[in-house]
Tab-separated table of C-alpha atoms and ligand atoms in Angstrom:
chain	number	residue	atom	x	y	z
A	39	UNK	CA	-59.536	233.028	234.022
A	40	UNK	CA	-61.517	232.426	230.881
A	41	UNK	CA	-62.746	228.930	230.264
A	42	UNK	CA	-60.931	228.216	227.297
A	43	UNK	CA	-57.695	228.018	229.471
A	44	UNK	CA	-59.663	224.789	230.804
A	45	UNK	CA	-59.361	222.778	227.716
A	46	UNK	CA	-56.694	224.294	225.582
A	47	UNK	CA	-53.633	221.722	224.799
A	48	UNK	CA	-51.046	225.032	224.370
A	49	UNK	CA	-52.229	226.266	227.618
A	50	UNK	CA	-51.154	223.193	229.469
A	51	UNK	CA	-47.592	222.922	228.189
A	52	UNK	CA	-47.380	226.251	228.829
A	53	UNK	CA	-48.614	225.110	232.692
A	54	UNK	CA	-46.468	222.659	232.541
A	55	UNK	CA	-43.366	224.544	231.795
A	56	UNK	CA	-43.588	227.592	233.700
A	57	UNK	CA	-45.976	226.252	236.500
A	58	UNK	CA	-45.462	222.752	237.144
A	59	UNK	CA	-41.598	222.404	236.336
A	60	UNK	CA	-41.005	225.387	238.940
A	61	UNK	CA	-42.905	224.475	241.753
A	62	UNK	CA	-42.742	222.371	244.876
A	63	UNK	CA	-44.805	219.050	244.717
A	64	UNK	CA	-45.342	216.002	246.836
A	65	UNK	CA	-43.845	213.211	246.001
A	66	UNK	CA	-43.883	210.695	248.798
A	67	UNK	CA	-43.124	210.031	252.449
A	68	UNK	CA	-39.758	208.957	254.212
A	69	UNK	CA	-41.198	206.028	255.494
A	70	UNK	CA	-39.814	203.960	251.844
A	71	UNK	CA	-36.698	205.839	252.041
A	72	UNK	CA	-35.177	205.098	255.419
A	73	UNK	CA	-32.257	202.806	255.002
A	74	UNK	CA	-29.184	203.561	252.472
A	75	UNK	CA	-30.261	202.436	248.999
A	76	UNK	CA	-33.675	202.561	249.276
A	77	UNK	CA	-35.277	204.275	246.849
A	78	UNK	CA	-38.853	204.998	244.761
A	79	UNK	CA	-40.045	206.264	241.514
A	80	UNK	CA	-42.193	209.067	241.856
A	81	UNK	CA	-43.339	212.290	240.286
A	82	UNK	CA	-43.579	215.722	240.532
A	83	UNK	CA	-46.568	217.033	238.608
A	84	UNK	CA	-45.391	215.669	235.040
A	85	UNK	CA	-42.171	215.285	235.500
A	86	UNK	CA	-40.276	211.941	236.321
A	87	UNK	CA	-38.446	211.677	239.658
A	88	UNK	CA	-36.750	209.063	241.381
A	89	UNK	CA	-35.968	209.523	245.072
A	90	UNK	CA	-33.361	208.123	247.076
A	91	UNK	CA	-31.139	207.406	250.070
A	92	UNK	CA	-27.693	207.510	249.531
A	93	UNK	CA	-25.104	205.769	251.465
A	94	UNK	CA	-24.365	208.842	253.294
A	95	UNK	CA	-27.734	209.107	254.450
A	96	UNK	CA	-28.562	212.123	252.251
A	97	UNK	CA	-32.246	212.049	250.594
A	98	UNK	CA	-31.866	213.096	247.138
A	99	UNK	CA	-34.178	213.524	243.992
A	100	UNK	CA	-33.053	213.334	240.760
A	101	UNK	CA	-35.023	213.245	237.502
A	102	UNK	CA	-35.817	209.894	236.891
A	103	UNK	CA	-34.707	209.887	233.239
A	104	UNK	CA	-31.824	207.963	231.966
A	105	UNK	CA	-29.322	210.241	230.273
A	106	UNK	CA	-28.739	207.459	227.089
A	107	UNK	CA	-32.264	207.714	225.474
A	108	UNK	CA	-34.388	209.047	227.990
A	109	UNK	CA	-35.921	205.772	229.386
A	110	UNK	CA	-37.258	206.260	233.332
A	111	UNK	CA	-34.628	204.672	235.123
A	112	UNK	CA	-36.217	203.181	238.309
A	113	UNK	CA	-39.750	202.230	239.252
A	114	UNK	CA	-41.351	200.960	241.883
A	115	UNK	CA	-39.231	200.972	245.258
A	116	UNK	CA	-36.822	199.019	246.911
A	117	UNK	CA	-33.220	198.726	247.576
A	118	UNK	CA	-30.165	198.647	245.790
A	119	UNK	CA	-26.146	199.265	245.397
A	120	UNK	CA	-26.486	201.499	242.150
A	121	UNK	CA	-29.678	202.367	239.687
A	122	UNK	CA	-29.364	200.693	236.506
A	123	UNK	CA	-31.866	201.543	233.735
A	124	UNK	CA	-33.885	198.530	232.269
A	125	UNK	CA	-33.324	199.817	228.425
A	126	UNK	CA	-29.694	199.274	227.553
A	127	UNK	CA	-28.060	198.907	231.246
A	128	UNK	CA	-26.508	202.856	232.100
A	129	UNK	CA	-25.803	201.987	235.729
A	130	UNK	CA	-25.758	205.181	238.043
A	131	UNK	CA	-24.355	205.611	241.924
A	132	UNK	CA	-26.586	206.332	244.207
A	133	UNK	CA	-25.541	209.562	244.137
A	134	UNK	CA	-26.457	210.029	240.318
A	135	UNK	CA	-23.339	209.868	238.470
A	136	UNK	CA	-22.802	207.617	235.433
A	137	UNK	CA	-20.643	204.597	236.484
A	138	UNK	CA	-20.957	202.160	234.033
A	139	UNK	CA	-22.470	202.432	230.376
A	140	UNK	CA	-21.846	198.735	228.002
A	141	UNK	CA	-20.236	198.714	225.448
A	142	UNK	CA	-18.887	202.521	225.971
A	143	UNK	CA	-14.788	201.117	225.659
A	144	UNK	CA	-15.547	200.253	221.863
A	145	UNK	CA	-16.364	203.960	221.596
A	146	UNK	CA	-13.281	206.177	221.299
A	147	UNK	CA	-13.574	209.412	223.395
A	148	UNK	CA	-16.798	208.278	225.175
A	149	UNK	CA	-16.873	210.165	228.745
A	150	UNK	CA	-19.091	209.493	231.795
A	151	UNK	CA	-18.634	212.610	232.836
A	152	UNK	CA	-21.425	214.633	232.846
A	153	UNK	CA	-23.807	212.124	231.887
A	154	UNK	CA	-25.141	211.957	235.759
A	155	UNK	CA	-28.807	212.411	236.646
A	156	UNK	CA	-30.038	215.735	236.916
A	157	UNK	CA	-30.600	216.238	240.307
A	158	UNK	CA	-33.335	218.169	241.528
A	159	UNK	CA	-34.906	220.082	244.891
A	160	UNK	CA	-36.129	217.658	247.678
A	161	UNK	CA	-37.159	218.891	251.189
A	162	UNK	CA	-39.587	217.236	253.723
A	163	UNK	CA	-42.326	218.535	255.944
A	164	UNK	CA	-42.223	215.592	259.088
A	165	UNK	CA	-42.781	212.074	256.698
A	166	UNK	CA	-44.017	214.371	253.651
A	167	UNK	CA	-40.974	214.075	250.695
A	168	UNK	CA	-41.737	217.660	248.732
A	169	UNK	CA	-39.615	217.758	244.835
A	170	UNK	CA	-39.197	220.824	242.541
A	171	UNK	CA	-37.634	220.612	239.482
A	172	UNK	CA	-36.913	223.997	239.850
A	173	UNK	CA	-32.975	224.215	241.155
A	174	UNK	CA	-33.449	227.626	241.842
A	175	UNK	CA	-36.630	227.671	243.635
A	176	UNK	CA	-37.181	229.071	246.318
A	177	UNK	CA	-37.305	226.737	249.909
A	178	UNK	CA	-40.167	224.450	250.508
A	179	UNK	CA	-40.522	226.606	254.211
A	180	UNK	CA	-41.698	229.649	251.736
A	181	UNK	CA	-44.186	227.774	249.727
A	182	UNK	CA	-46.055	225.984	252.606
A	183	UNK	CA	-45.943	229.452	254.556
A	184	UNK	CA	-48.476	229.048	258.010
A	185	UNK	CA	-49.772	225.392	256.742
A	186	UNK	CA	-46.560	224.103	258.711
A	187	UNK	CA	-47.861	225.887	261.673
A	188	UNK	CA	-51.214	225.051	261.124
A	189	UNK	CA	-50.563	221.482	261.007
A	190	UNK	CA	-48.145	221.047	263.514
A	191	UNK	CA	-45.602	218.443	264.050
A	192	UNK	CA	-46.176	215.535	262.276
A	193	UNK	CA	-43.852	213.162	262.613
A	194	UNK	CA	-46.039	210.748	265.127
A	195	UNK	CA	-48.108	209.897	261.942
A	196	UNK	CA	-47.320	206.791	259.983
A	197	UNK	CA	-47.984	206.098	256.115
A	198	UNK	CA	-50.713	203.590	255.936
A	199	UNK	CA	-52.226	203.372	252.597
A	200	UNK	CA	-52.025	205.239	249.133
A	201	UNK	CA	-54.946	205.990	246.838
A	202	UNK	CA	-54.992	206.903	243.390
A	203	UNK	CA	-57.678	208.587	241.259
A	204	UNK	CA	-58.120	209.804	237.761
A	205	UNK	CA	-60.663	212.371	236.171
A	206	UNK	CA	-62.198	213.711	233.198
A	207	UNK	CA	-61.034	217.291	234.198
A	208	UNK	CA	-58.707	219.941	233.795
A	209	UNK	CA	-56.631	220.237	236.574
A	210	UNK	CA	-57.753	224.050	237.204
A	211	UNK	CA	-60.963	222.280	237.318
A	212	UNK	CA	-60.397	220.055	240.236
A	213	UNK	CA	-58.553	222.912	242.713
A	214	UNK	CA	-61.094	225.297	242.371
A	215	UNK	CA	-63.412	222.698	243.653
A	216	UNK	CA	-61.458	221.693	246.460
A	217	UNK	CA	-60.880	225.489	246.994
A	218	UNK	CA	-64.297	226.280	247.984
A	219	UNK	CA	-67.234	224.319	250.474
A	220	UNK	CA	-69.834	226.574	248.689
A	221	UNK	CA	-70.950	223.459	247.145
A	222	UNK	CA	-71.053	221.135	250.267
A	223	UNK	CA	-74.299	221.608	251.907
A	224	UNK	CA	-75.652	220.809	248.448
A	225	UNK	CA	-73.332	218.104	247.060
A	226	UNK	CA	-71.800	216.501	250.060
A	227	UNK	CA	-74.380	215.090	252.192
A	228	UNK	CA	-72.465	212.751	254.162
A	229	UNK	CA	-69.598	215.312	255.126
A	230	UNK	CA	-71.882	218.343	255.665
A	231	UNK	CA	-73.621	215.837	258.432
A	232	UNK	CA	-69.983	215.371	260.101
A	233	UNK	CA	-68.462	218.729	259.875
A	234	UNK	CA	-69.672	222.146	260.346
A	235	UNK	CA	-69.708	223.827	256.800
A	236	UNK	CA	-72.343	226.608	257.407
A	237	UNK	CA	-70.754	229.865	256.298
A	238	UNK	CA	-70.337	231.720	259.847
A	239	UNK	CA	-68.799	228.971	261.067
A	240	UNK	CA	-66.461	227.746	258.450
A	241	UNK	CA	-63.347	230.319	257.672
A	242	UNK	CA	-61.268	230.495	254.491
A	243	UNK	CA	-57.793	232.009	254.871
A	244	UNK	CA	-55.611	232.938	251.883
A	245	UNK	CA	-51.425	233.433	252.051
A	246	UNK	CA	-49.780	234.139	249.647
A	247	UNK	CA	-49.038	230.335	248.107
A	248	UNK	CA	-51.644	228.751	250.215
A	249	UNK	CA	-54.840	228.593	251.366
A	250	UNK	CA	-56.427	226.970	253.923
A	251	UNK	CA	-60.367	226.074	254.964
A	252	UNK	CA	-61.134	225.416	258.806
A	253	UNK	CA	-64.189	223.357	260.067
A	254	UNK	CA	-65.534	222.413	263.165
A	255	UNK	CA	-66.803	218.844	263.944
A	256	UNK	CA	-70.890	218.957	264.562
A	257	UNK	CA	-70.358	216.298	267.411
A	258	UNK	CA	-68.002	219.213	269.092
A	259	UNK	CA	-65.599	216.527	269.731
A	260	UNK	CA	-61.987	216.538	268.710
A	261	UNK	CA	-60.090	219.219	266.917
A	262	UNK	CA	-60.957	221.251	263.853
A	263	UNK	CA	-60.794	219.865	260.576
A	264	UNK	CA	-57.982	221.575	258.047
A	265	UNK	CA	-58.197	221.721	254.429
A	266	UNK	CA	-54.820	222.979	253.112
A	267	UNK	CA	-54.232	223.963	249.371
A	268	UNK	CA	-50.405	224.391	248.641
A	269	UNK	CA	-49.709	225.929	244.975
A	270	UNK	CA	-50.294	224.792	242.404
A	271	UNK	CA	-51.687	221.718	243.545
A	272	UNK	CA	-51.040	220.148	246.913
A	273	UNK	CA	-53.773	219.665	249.173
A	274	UNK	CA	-53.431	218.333	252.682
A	275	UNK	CA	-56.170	217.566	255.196
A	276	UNK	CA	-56.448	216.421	258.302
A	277	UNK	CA	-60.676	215.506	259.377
A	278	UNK	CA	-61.630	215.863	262.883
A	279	UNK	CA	-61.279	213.442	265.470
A	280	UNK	CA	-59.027	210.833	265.511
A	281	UNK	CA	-55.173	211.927	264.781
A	282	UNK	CA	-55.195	211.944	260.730
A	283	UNK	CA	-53.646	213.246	257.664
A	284	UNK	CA	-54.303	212.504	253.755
A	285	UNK	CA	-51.885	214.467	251.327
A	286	UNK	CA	-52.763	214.306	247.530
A	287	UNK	CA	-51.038	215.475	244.358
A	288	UNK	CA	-52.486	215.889	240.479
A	289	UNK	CA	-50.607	215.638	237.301
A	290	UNK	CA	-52.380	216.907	234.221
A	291	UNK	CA	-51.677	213.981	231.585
A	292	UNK	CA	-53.895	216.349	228.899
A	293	UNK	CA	-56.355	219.426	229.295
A	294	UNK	CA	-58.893	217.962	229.954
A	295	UNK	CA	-57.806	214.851	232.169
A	296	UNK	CA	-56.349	214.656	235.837
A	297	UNK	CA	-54.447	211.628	237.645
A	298	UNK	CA	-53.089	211.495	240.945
A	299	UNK	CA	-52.802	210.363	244.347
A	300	UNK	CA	-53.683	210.465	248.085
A	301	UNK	CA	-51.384	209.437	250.803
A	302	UNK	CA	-53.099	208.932	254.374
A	303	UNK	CA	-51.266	208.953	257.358
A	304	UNK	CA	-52.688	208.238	261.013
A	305	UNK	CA	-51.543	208.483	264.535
A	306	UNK	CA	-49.868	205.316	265.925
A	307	UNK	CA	-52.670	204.806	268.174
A	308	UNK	CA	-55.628	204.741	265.322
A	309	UNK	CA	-57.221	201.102	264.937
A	310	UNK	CA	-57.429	199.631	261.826
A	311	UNK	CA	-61.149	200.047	261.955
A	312	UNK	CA	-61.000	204.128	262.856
A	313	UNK	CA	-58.205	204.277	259.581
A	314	UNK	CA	-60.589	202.417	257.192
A	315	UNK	CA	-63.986	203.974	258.334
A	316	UNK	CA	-61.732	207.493	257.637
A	317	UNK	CA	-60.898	206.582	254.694
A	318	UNK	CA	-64.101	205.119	253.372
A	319	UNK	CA	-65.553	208.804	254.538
A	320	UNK	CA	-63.159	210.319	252.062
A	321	UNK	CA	-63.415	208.218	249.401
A	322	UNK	CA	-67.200	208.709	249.296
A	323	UNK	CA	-66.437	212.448	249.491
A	324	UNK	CA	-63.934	212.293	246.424
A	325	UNK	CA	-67.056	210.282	244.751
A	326	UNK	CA	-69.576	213.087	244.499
A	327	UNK	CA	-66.111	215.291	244.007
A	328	UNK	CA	-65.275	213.397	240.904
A	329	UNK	CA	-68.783	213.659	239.218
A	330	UNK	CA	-69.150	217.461	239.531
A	331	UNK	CA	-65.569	218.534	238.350
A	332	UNK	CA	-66.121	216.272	235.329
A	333	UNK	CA	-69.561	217.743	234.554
A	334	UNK	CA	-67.966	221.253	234.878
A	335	UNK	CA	-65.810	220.270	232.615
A	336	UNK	CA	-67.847	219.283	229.703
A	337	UNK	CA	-69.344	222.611	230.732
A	338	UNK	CA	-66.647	225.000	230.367
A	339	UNK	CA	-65.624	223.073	227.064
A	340	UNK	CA	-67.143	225.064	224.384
A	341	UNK	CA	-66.858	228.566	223.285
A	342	UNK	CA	-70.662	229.607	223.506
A	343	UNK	CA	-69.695	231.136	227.034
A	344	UNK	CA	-66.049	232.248	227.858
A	345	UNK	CA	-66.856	232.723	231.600
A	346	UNK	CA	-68.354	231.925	235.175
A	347	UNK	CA	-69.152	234.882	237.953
A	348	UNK	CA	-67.617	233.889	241.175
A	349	UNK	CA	-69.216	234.359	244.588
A	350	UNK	CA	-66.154	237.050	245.917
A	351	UNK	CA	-67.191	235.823	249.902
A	352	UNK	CA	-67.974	232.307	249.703
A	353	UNK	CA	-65.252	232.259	246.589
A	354	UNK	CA	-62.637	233.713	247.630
A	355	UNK	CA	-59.831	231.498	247.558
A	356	UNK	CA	-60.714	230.415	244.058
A	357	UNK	CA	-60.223	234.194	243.311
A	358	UNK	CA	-56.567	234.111	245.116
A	359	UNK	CA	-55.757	230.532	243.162
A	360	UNK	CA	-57.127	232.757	239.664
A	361	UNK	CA	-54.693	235.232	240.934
A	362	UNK	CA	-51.836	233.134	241.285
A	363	UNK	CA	-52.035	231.713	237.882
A	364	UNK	CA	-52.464	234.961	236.385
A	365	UNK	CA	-49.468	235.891	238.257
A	366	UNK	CA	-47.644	233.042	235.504
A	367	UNK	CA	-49.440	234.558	232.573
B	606	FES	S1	-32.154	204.694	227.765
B	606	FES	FE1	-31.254	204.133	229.621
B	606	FES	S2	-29.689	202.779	229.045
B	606	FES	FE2	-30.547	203.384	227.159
B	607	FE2	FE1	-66.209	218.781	247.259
């Protein structure tokens, strides 16, 4: 992939519309949307979604744009009877159909009908809520491929805290970093002393919409870690030792900047302490992360060079992501 695909505005909303828009994303956990009513704002990639429980128990996801003007219609979570956008007071059912527009009687021939919200994919994977805009998509069960297996069930773990981050990167940027622990000996002290990440040791495995990095502990104790990468930009992993999962998204908000989030879930049985220390691991991690994605990107931002060499062994599941998103072009 040459670099200028890194930094170019038209390349993105090209991403955007025939990557992002078509492909499952995580967009939260069931543990805010147990009880009828409850619902949350959330997002899928770019695009706007609100999430919620009906009153027949059904999860649904619907973009969260208001069909009037195109204000987002909820944020936040909670609980209510109906959604009711804060711009001029459309007021949807829970099930996303128009009920009750002002002012709409002192127009003649105005019809709720088809004015609903558009409602869009939603599967889970135990307490992970997955979205795709995408009606036509394909199941969520195809795009995760073995990472279910590999993970296991899941539905012991419990949401504890979110985490958001933002960087100075292109989102292409920031997978192929995660995609490869070429760099960790040399940039990641602190995990390299925890986890195993000498090459004979430390196995990459590319499906066909995932890919997925295995580590040992050093200490021996505890099971492997698992560093999952779910197209296009998913990544789920669960660190040795105590029982642990952190899933994290990224929405590209321009070419050259990346926001999301990190959702950590832990066994019931993890103290407060164990959780934190985990976390506090992970942030440092995402740290030293953070510094050399946004240094490759002022890299790859001019035109003097139009390309990198990759490593094909100890890179090879940045070449299968490359592949992938030439598969788009
Ligand atoms: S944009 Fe939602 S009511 Fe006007
Ligand atoms: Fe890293």
């Amino acid at each position: 992939v040459s670099w200028a695909a890194y930094s170019d505005p038209e390349t993105l909303a090209r991403e955007r519309r025939e990557i992002f828009e078509r492909t499952w994303h995580y967009a939260g956990h069931v543990g805010e949307l147990e009880r009828p009513g409850d619902f949350a704002a959330a997002s899928a990639g770019h695009v706007p979604v609100a999430l919620v429980r009906g009153e027949d128990g059904e999860l649904r996801a619907f973009l969260n744009v208001c069909r009037h003007r195109g204000h987002e219609v909820v944020s936040g979570s909670g609980n209510r009877k109906s959604l009711q956008c804060p711009y001029h007071a459309w007021t949807y059912d829970l099930d996303g159909s128009l009920r009750a527009a002002p002012r709409s009687d002192r127009e003649p021939g105005f019809s709720m009908d088809g004015l609903g919200l558009l409602p869009l994919r939603v599967e889970t994977l135990g307490p992970l809520v997955f979205v795709n805009p995408d009606r036509e998509a394909a199941p969520l069960a195809e795009a995760v491929g073995p990472v279910a297996q590999a993970l296991g069930p899941l539905d012991d773990l419990v949401f504890h805290s979110r985490a958001s981050y933002e960087v100075e990167a292109n989102w292409k940027v920031v997978m192929e970093n995660y995609l490869e622990c070429y760099h960790c000996p040399v940039a990641h002290p602190g995990f390299s002393k925890e986890v195993n990440v000498d090459p004979d040791d430390y196995v990459l495995e590319a499906a066909e919409w995932t890919s997925s990095q295995y580590a040992d502990p050093r200490n021996g104790n505890g099971a492997r870690g698992q560093f999952h990468f779910v197209w296009p930009t998913t990544r789920i992993n669960v660190f040795p030792g105590i029982a642990n999962l952190s899933v994290g998204t990224a929405v590209p908000v321009s070419s050259t900047r990346t926001i999301g989030m990190f959702d950590y879930f832990f066994g019931a049985d993890v103290t407060a302490e164990e959780a934190e220390e985990m976390i506090a691991f992970d942030s440092q991690v995402g740290a030293e992360d953070r510094a050399l994605v946004e240094s490759v990107q002022r890299g790859v931002g001019t035109s003097l060079l139009t390309e990198g060499r990759l490593l094909p062994e100890s890179e090879q599941l940045i070449t299968h992501f490359q592949a992938l998103y030439q598969s788009y072009e």
